[in-house]
Short mmCIF file of C-alpha atoms and ligand atoms in Angstrom, two decimals:
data_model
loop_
_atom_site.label_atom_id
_atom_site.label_comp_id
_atom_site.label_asym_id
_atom_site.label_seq_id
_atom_site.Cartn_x
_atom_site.Cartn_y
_atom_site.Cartn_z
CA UNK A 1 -44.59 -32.74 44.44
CA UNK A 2 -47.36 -31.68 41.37
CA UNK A 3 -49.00 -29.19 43.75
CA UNK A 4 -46.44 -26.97 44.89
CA UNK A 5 -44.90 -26.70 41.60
CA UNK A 6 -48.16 -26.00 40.15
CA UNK A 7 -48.73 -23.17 42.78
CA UNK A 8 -45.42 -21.58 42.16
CA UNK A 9 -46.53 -21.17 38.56
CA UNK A 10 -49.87 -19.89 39.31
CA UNK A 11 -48.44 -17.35 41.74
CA UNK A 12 -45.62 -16.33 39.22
CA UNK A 13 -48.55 -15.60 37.11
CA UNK A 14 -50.77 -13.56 39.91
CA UNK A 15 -47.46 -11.60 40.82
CA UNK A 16 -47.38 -10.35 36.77
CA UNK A 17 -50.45 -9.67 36.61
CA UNK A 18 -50.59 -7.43 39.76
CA UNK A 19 -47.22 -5.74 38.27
CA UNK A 20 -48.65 -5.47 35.21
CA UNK A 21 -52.34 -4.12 36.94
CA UNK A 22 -49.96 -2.07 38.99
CA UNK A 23 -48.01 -0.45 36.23
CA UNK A 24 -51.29 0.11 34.56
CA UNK A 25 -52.91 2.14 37.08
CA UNK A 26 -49.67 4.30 37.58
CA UNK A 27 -49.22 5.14 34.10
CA UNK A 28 -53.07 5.78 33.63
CA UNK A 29 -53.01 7.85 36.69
CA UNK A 30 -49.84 9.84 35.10
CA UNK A 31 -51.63 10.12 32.22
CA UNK A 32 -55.33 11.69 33.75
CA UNK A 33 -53.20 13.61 35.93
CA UNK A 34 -49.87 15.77 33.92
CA UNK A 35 -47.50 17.65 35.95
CA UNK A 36 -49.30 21.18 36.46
CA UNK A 37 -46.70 23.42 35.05
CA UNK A 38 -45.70 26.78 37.60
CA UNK A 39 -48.56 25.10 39.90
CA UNK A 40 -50.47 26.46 42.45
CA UNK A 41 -52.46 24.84 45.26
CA UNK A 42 -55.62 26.04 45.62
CA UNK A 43 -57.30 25.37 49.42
CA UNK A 44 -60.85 25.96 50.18
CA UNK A 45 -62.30 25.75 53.14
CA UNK A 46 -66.44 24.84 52.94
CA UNK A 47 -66.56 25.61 49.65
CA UNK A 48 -65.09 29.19 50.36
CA UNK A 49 -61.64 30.32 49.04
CA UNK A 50 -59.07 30.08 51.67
CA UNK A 51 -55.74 30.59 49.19
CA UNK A 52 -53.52 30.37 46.32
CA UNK A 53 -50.17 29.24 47.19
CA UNK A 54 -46.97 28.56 44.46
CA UNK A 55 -45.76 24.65 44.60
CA UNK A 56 -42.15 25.78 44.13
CA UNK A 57 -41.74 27.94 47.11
CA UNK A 58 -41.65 25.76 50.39
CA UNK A 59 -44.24 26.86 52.91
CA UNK A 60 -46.15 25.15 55.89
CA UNK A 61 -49.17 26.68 57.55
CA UNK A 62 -52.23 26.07 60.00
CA UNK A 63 -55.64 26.25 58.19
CA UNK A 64 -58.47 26.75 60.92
CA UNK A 65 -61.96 25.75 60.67
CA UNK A 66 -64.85 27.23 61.73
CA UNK A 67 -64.79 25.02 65.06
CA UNK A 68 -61.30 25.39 65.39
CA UNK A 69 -60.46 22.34 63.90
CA UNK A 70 -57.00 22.70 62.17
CA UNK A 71 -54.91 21.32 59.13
CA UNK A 72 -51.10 21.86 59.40
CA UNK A 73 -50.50 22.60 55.12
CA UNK A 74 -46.91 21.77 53.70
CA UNK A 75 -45.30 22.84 50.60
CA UNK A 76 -42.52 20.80 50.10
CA UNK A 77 -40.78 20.24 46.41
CA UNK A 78 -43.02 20.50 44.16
CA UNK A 79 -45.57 18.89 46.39
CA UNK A 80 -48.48 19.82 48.75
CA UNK A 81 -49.86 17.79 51.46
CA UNK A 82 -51.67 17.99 55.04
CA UNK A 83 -48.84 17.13 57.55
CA UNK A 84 -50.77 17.43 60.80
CA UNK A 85 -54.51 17.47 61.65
CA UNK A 86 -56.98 17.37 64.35
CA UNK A 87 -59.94 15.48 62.41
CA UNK A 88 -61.45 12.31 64.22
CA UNK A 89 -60.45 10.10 60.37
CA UNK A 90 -57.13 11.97 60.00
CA UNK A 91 -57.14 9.97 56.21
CA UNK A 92 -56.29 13.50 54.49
CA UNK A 93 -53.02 13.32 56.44
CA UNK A 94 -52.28 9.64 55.66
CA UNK A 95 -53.57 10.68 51.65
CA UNK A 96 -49.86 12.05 51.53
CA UNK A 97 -48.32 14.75 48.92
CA UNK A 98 -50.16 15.49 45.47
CA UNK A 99 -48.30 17.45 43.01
CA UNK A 100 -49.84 16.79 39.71
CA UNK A 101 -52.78 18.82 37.52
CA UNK A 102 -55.96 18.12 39.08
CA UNK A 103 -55.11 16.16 41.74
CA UNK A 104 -56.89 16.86 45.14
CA UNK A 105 -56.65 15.81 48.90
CA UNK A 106 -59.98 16.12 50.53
CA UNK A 107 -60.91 16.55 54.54
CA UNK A 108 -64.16 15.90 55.07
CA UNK A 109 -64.34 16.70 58.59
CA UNK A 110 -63.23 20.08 58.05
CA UNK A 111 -64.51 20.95 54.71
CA UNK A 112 -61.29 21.35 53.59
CA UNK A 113 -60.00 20.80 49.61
CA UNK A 114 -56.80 21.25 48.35
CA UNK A 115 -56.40 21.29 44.53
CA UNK A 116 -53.66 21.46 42.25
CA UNK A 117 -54.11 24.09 39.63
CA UNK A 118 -52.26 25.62 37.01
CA UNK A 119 -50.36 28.82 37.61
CA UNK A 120 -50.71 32.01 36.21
CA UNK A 121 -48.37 31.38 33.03
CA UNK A 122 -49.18 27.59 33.18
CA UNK A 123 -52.42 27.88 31.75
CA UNK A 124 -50.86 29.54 29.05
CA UNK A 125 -49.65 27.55 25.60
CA UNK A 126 -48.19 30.67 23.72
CA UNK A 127 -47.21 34.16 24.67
CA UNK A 128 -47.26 36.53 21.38
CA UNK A 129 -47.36 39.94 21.14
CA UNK B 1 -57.58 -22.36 40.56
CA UNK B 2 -55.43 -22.59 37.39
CA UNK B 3 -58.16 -21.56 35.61
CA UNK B 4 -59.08 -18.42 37.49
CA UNK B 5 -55.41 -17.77 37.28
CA UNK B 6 -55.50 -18.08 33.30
CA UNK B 7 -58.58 -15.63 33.29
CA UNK B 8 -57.65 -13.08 35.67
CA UNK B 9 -54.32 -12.56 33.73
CA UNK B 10 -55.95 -13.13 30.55
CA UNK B 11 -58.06 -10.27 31.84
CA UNK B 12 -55.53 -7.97 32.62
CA UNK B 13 -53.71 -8.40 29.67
CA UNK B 14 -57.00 -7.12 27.49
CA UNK B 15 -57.58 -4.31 29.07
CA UNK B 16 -53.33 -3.66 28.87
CA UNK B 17 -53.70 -3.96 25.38
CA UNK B 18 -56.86 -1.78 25.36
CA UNK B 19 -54.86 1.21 26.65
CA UNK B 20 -51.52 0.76 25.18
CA UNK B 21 -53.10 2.86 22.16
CA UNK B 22 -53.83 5.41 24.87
CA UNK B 23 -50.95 5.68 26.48
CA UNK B 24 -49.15 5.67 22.85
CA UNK B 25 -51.04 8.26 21.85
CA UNK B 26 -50.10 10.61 24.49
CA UNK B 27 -48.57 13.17 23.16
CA UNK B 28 -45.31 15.34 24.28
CA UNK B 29 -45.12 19.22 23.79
CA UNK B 30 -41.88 20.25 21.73
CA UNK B 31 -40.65 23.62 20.94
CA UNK B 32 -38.10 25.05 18.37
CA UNK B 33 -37.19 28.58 17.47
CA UNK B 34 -35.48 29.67 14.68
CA UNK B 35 -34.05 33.44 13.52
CA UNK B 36 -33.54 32.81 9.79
CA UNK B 37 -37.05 33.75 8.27
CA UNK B 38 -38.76 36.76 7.86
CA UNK B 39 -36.01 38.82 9.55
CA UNK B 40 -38.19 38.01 13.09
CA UNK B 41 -38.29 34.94 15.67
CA UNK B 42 -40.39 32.15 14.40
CA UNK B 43 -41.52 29.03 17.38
CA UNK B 44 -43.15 25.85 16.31
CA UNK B 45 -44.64 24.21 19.48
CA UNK B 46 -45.55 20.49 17.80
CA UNK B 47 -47.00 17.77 20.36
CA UNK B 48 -45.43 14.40 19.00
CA UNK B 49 -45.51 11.09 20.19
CA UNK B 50 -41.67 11.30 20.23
CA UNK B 51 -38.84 13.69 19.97
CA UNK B 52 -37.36 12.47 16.67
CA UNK B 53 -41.17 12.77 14.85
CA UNK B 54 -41.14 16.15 16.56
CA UNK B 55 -37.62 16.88 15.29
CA UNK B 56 -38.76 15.29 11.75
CA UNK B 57 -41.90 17.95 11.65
CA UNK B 58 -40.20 20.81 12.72
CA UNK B 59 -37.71 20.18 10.34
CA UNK B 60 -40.58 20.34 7.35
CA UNK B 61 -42.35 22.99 8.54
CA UNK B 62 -39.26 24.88 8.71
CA UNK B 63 -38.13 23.87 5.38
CA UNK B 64 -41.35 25.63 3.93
CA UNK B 65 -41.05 28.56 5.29
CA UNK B 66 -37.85 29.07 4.18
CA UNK B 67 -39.12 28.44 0.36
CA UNK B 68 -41.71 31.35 1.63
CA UNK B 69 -38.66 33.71 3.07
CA UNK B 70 -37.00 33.20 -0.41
CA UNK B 71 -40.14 33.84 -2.25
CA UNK B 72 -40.91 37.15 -0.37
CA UNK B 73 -38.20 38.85 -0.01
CA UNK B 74 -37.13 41.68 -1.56
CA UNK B 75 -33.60 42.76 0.26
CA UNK B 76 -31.79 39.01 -1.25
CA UNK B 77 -31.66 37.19 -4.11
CA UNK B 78 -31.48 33.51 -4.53
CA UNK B 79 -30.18 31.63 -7.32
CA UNK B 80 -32.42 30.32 -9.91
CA UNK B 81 -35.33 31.70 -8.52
CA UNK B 82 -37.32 34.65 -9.64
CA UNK B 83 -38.32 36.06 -5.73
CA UNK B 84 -40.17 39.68 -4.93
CA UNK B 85 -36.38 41.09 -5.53
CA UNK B 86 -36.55 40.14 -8.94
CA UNK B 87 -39.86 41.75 -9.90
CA UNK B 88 -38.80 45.14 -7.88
CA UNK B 89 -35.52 44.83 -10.00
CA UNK B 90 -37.52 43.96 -13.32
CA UNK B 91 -40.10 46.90 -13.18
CA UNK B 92 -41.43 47.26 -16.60
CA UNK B 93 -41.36 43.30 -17.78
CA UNK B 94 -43.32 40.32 -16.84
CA UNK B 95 -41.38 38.07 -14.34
CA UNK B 96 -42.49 34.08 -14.25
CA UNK B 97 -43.05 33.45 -10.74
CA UNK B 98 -44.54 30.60 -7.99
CA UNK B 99 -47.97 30.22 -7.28
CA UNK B 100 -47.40 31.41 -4.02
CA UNK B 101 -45.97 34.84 -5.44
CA UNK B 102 -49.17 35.33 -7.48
CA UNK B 103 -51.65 33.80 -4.48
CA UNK B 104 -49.86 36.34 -2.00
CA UNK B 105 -49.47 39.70 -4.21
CA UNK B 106 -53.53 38.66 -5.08
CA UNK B 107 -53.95 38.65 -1.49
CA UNK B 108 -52.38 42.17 -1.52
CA UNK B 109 -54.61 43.38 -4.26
CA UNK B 110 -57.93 42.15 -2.01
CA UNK B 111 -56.46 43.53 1.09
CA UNK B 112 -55.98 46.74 -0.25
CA UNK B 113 -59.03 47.39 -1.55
CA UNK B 114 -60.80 45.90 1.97
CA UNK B 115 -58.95 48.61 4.16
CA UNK B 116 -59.04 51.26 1.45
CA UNK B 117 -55.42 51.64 0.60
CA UNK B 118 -54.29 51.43 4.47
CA UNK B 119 -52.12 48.08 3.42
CA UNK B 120 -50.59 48.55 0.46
CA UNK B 121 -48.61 46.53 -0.97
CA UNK B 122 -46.91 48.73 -3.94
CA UNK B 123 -45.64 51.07 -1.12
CA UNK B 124 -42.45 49.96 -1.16
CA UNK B 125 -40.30 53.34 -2.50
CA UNK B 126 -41.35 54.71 0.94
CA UNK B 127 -40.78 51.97 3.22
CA UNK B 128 -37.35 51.10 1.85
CA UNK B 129 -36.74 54.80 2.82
CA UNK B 130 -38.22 53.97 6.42
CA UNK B 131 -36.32 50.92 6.35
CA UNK B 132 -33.18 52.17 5.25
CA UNK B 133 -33.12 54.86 8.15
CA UNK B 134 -34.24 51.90 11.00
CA UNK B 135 -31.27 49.67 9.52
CA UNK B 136 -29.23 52.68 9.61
CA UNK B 137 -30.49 54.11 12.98
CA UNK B 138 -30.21 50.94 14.92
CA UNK B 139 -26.72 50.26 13.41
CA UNK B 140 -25.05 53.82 14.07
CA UNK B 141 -27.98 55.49 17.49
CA UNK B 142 -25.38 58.77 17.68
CA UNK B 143 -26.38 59.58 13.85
CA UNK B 144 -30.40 57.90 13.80
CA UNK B 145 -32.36 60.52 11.83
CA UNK B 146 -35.48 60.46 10.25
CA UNK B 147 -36.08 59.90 6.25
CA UNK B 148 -35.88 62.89 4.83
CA UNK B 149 -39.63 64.66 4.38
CA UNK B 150 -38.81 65.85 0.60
CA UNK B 151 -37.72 61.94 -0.33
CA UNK B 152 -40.79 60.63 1.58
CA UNK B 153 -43.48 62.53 -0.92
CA UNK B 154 -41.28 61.94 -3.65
CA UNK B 155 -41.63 58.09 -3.07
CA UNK B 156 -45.60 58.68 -2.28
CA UNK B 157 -45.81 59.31 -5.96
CA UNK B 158 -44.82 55.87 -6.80
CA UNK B 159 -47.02 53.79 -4.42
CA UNK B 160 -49.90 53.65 -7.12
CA UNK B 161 -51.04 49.92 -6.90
CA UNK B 162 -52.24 49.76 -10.01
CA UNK B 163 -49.06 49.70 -11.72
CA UNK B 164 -49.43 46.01 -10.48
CA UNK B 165 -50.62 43.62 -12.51
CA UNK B 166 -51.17 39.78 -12.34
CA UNK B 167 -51.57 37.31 -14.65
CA UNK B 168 -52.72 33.95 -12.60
CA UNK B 169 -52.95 31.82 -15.95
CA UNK B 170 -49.68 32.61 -17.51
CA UNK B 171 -48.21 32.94 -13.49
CA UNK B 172 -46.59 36.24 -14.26
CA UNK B 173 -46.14 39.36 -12.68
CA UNK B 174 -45.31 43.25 -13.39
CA UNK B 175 -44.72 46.60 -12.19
CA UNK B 176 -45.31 48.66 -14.74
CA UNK B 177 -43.72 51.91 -13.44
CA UNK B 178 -40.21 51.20 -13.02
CA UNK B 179 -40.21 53.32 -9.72
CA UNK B 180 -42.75 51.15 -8.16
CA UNK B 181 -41.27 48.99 -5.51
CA UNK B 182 -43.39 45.83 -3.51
CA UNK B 183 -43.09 45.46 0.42
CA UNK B 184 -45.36 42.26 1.58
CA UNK B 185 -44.50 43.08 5.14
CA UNK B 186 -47.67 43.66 6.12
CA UNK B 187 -49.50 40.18 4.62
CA UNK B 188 -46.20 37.83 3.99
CA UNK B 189 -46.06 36.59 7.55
CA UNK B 190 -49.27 35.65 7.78
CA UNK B 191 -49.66 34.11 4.40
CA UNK B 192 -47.31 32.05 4.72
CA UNK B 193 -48.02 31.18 8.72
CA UNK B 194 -51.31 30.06 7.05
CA UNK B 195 -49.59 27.96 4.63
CA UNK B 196 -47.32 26.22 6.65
CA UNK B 197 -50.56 25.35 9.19
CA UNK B 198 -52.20 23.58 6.37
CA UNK B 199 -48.77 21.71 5.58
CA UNK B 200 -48.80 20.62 9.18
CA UNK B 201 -52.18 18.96 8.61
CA UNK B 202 -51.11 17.32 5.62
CA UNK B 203 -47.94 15.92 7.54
CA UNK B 204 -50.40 14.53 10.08
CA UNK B 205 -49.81 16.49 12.58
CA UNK B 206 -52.99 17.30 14.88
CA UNK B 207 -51.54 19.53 17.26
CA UNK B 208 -48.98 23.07 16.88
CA UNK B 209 -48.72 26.12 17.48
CA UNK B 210 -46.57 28.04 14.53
CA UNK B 211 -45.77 31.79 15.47
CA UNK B 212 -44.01 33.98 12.73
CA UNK B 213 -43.61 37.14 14.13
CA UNK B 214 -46.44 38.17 15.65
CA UNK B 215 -48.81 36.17 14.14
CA UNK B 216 -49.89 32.96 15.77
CA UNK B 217 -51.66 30.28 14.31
CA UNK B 218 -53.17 27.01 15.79
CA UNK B 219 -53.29 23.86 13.98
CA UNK B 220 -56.21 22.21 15.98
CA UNK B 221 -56.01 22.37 19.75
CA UNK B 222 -54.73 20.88 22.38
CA UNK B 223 -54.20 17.10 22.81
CA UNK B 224 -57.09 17.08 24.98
CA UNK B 225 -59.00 18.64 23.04
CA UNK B 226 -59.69 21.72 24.94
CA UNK B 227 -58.38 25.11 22.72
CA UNK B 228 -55.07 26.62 23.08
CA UNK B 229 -54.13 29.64 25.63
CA UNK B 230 -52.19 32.16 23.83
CA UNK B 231 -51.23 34.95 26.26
CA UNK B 232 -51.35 38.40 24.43
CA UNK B 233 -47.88 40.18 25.17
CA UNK B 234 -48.14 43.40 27.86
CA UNK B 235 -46.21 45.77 25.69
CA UNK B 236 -44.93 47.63 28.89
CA UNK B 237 -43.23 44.58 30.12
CA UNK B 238 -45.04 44.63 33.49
CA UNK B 239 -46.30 41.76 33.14
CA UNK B 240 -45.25 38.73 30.21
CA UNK B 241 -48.94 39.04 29.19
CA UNK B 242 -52.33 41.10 29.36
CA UNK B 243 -54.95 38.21 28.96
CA UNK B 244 -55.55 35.07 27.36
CA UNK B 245 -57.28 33.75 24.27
CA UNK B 246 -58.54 30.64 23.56
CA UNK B 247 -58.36 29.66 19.89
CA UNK B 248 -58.81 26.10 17.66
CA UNK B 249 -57.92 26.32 14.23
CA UNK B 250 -57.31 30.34 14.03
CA UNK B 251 -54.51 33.04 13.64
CA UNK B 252 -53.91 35.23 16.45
CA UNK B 253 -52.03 38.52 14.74
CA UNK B 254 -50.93 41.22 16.64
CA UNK B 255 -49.45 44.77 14.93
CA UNK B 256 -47.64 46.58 17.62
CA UNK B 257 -45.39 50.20 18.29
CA UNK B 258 -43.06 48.02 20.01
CA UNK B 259 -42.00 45.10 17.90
CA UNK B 260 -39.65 47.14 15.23
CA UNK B 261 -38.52 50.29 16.02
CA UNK B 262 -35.27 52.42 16.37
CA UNK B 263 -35.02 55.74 18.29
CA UNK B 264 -34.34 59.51 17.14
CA UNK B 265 -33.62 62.00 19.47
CA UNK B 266 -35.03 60.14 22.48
CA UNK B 267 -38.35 59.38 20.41
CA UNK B 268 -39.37 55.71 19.12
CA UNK B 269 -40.71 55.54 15.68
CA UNK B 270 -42.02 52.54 14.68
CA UNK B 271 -42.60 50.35 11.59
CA UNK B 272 -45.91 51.01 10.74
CA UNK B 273 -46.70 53.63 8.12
CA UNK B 274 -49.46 55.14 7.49
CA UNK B 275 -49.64 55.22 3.70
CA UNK B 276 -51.41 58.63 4.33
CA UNK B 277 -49.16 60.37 6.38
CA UNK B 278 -46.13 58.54 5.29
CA UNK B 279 -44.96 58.30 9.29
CA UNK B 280 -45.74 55.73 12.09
CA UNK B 281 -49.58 55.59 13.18
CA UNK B 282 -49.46 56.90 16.84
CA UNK B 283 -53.64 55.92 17.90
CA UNK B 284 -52.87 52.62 19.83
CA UNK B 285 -49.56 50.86 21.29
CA UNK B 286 -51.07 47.43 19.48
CA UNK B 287 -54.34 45.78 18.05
CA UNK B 288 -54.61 41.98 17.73
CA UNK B 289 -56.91 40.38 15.31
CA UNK B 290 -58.01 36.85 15.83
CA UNK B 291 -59.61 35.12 12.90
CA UNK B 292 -59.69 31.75 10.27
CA UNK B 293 -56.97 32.82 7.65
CA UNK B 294 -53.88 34.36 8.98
CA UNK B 295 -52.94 36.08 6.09
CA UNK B 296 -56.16 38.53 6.08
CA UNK B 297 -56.03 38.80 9.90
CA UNK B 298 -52.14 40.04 8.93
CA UNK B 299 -53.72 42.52 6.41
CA UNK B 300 -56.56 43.51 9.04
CA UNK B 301 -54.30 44.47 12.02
CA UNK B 302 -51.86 46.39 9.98
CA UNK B 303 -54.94 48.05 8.78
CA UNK B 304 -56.36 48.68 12.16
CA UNK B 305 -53.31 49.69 13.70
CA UNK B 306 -53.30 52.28 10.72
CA UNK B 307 -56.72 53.49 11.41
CA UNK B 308 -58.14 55.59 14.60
CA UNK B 309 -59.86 52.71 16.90
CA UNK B 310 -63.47 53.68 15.70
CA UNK B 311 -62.82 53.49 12.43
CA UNK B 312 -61.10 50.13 12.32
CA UNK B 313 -64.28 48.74 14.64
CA UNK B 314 -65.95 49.80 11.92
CA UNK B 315 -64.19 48.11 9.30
CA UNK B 316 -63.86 44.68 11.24
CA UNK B 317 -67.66 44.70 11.75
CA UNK B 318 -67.54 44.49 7.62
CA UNK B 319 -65.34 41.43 7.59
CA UNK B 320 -67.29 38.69 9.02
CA UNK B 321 -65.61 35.68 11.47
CA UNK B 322 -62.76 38.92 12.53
CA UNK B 323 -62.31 40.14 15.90
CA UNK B 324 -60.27 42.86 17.11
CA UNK B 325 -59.30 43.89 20.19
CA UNK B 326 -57.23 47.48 20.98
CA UNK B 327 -54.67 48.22 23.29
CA UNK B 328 -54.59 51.95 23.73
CA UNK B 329 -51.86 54.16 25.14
CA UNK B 330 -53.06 54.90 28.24
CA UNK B 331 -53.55 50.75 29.21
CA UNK B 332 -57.24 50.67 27.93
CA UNK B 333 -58.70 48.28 25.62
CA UNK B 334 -61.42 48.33 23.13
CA UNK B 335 -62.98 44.77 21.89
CA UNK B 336 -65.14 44.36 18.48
CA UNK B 337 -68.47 43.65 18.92
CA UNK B 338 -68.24 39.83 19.55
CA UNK B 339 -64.63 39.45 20.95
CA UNK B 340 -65.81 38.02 23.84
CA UNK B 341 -66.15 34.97 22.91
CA UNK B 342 -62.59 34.61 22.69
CA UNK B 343 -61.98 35.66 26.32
CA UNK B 344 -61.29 33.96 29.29
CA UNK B 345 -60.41 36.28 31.97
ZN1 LIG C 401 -58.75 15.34 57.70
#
């Protein structure tokens, strides 16, 4: 009758901690990562500029590789992530949407980054003139 | 098992209360504008770690520049306080004033001789005429007219600087020749942005932006340490700025055709007078001026705005730690020698 009850505590106390490790990482990855303000998502394709595109105006497109290897883009929200792809890992598509400052989803396959930016204005503290 | 338990907990909660500093340290951007000071829109951005200390700054910050309003002015009086209005209204007698009267008019007196009589600060006879015909221009468009040419060199007569004197021990001020008048509209904003920056750092606070009228300063930088952005205004409206700045701990102050201005007979004039011509410098459409004290780079674009573009590079080459940069009328611009450095795109 000890054991169990003994277990119950210690697994009480595992369950807090992982809430507690959980709620750490979330707000530390809030905190490394701020909402980008008007963002942008910035996609490159092997290191070359493929486009700018606005977070707040919903969009989905086809980026091609080289090989014609594709990823299916989606603007969504607020949010950008790879919906659809051909690549043999296909982890960028389970990586899901980003949406914060800095943030990036990464194909390897196809060379392809996607990076939340700033926008034009967010960059900017003060306007004065 | 237990013990494991105990340590992997105990583990998590050190490195909880590691970052809970961190996170309490993060700090939120606020913003608050106010209309009552200066007779132009003033914006505190403060980044707090909550809205009520944010309120609580703001609040003090505004506070002082209200005491500078009442101290500069010369169109109101206030109660039981001697302000600009009472030494234009005292000409001929010693008024007791503030420290910040005497630190402000000396300020004047040093800016005058800098830009060689291009701010002055005794000019007041013909601004008030200026300013009298905007007020009256922008209240009544069908009847805007200029000052009258005949008044304007009349007033020129009585912009002689030296009729000011200052006494900094005894704190007292004069205008000795009853038809001098004071205007501070070309150094009060600034002054007294700069003043209200150093307040902020002696409230604690590490982080603002505090914009009165066109000039900008930055206490510090951003939270994260990296300078501020301040967009410089496209005066045609295009686009809501031209380019960017970064700046720590220095006034951004921009003099420009379109930020006070009423229209005669289809045609703009603007607030800045040439104390030469007695009418509105036409080189540029605006020049900003970024440097460490906010009330010379107030003094220094008036001046420059006053001046054609190769004299005032010319004159901020002699002021050391100033940069300039022109806007001219056709969309060009013209940088000082080391404005760059400012830049980023
Ligand atoms: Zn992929």
């Amino acid at each position: 009758m000890n054991k169990p009850r003994f277990l119950k505590k210690g697994d009480v106390i595992l369950v807090v901690a992982v809430a507690v490790a959980l709620l750490l990482f979330w707000g530390v990855s809030r905190f490394l990562y701020p909402p980008a303000e008007n963002g942008v998502a910035e996609i490159t394709v092997n290191g070359k500029p493929h486009g700018t595109y606005r977070l707040d105006k919903e969009v989905s497109f086809t980026v091609q590789d080289e090989n014609g290897g594709y990823n299916r883009v989606e603007i969504k929200n607020g949010e950008v992530r790879i919906a659809d792809a051909d690549c043999p890992d296909r982890l960028c598509v389970r990586q899901g949407a980003i949406s914060h400052k800095g943030e990036t989803i990464v194909c390897l396959p196809h060379g392809l980054i996607i990076t939340v930016c700033d926008g034009a204005n967010g960059d900017v503290d003060f306007i004065t003139g | 098992m237990k013990r494991i338990v105990v340590a992997l907990s105990l583990c998590f909660c050190l490195i909880f209360s590691l970052l809970l500093p961190g996170c309490g340290n993060t700090l939120t951007r606020y913003q608050y504008t106010y209309l009552d000071v200066f007779d132009t829109a003033t914006t505190l951005v403060v980044y707090a770690p909550s809205q009520s200390r944010a309120d609580e700054w703001a609040k003090a910050l505004h506070a002082r520049l209200s005491e500078f309003h009442w101290l500069y002015t010369i169109y109101e009086s206030e109660a039981g306080l001697n302000n600009l209005k009472t030494v234009n209204d005292s000409a001929g007698t010693p008024v007791t004033v503030d420290e910040e009267i005497v630190s402000l008019l000396k300020l004047g007196k040093e800016a005058h001789t800098l830009t060689g009589g291009k701010v002055n600060i005794a000019m007041g006879s013909v601004l008030s005429l200026w300013h009298q015909a905007r007020t009256d221009g922008i209240d009544h468009p069908e009847t805007a007219a200029l000052p009258e040419r005949s008044a304007l060199q009349k007033a020129k007569q009585y912009t002689d600087i030296t009729t000011l004197t200052i006494d900094e021990t005894a704190l007292t001020v004069e205008l000795s020749d009853p038809e001098s008048k004071l205007d501070v509209g070309a150094i009060a904003k600034g002054f007294a942005a700069r003043e209200v920056a150093a307040f902020a750092k002696k409230l604690g606070i590490s982080s603002a932006l505090i914009s009165v009228g066109g000039n900008v300063v930055a206490v510090g930088g951003r939270p994260d340490n990296t300078p501020f952005v301040i967009g410089i205004e496209d005066p045609s409206g295009e686009q809501s700025y031209l380019f960017t700045v970064k700046v720590r701990d220095l006034a951004v102050v921009t003099s420009g055709n379109y930020q006070r201005y009423y229209t005669v007979d289809g045609v703009r004039y603007h607030h800045l007078i040439d104390p030469d011509t007695l009418y509105p410098a036409e080189y540029m459409t605006s020049v900003s001026v970024i440097g460490p004290d906010s009330g010379l780079a107030d003094a220094l674009s008036t001046a420059l705005f006053l001046l054609p573009p190769e004299e005032g590079k010319a004159l901020i080459k002699k002021v050391a730690g100033y940069e300039a940069v022109w806007i001219l009328k056709d969309g060009s611009r013209l940088y000082s020698d080391n404005f760059e450095q400012y830049t980023t795109s």
